[in-house]
PDB file of C-alpha atoms in Angstrom:
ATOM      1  CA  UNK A   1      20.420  -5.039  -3.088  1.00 69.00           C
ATOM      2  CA  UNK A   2      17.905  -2.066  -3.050  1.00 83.00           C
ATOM      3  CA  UNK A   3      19.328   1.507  -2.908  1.00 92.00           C
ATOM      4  CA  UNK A   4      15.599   2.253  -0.888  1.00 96.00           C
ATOM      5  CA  UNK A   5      17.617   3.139   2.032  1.00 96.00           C
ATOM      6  CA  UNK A   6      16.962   5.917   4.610  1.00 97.00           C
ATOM      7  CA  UNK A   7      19.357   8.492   4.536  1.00 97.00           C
ATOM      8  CA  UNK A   8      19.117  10.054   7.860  1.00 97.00           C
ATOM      9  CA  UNK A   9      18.775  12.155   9.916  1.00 97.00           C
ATOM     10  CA  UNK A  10      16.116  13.621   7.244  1.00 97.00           C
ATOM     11  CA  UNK A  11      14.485   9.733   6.659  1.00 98.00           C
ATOM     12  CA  UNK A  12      14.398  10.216   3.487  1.00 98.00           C
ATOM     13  CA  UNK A  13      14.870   7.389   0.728  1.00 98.00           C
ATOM     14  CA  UNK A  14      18.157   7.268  -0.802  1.00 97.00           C
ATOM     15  CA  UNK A  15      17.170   5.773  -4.005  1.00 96.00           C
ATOM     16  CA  UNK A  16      14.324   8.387  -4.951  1.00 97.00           C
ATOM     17  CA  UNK A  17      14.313  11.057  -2.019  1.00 97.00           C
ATOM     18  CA  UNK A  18      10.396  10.346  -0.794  1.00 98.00           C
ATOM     19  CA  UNK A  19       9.695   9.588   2.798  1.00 97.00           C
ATOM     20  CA  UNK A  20      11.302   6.593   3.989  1.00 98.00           C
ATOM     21  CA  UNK A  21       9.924   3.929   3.673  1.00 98.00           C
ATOM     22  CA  UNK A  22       9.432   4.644   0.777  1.00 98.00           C
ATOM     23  CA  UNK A  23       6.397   3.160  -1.923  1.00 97.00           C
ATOM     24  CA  UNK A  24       9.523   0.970  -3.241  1.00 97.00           C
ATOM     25  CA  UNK A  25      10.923   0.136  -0.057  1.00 97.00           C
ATOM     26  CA  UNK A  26       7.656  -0.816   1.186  1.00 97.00           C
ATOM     27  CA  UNK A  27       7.082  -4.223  -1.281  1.00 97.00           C
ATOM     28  CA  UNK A  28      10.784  -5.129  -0.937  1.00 97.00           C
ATOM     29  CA  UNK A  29      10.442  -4.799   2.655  1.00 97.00           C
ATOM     30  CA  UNK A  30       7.490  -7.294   2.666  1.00 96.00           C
ATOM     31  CA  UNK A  31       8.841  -9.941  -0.058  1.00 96.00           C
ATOM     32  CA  UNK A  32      12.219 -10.128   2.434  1.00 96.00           C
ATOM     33  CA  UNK A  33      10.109 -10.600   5.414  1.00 97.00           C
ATOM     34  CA  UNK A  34       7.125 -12.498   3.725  1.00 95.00           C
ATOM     35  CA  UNK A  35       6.955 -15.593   6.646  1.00 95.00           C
ATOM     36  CA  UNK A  36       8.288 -13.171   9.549  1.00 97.00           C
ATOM     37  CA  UNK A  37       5.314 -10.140   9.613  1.00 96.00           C
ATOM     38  CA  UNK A  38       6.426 -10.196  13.279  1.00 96.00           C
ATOM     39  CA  UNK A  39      10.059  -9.064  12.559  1.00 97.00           C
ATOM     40  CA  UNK A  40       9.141  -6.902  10.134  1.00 98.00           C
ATOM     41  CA  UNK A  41       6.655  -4.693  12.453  1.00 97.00           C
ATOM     42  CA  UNK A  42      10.126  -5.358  15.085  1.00 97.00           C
ATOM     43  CA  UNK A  43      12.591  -3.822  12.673  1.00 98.00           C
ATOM     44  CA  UNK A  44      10.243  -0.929  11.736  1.00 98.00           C
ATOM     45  CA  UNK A  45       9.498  -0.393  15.049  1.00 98.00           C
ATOM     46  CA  UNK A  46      13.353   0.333  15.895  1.00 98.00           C
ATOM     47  CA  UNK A  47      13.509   2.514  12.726  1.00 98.00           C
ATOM     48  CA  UNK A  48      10.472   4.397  14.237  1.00 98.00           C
ATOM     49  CA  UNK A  49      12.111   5.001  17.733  1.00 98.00           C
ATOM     50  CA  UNK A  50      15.891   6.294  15.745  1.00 98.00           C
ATOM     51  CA  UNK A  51      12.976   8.001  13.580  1.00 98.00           C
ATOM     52  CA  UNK A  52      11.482   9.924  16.825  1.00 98.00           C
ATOM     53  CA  UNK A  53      14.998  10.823  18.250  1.00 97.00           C
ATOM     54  CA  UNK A  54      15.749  12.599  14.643  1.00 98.00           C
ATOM     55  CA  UNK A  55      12.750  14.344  14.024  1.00 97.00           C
ATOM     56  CA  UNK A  56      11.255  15.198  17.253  1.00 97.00           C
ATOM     57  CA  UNK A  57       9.216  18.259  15.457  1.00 96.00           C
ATOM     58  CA  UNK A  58       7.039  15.371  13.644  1.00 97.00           C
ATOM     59  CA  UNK A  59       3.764  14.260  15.335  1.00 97.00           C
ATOM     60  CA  UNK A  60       4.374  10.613  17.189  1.00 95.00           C
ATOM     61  CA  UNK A  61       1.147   9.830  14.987  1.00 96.00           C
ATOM     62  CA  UNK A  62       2.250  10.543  11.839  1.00 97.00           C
ATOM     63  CA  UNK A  63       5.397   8.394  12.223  1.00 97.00           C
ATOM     64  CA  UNK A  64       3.571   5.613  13.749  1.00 97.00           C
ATOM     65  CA  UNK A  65       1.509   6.083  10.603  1.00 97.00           C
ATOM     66  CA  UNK A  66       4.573   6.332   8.095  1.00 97.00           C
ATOM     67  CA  UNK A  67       6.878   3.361   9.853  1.00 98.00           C
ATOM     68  CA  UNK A  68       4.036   0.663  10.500  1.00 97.00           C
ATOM     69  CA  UNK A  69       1.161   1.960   9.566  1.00 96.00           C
ATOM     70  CA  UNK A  70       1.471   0.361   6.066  1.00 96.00           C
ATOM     71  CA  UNK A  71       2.419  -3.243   7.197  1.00 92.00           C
ATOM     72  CA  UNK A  72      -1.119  -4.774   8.205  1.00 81.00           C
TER      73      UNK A  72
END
């Protein structure tokens, strides 16, 4: 079990404080969803919406960037 978790409503990691996800969670994300890609982008996707509702100051871009950006 990681402790790469996003403490919100900051979305930051709660294993080493960077942006979540963070360049931990990122690989352990993709290993647990290595045949799914689809539910991955899913599951990030809902993280990005509770994401948007938190931090409404930050640029739709740059979380769309942050949250999925990464995964292709």
């Amino acid at each position: 079990m990681t402790t790469h978790l996003p403490v919100t409503p900051t979305w930051t990691c709660g294993g080493c404080g960077a942006d979540w996800p963070c360049q931990t969670r990122r690989p352990e994300l993709r290993a647990e969803y290595d045949r799914a890609p689809v539910s991955l982008a899913l599951y990030l996707a809902a993280q990005l919406v509770d994401a948007a509702q938190d931090m409404a100051h930050v640029p739709a871009g740059q979380l769309h960037h942050r949250f999925l950006g990464w995964t292709r």
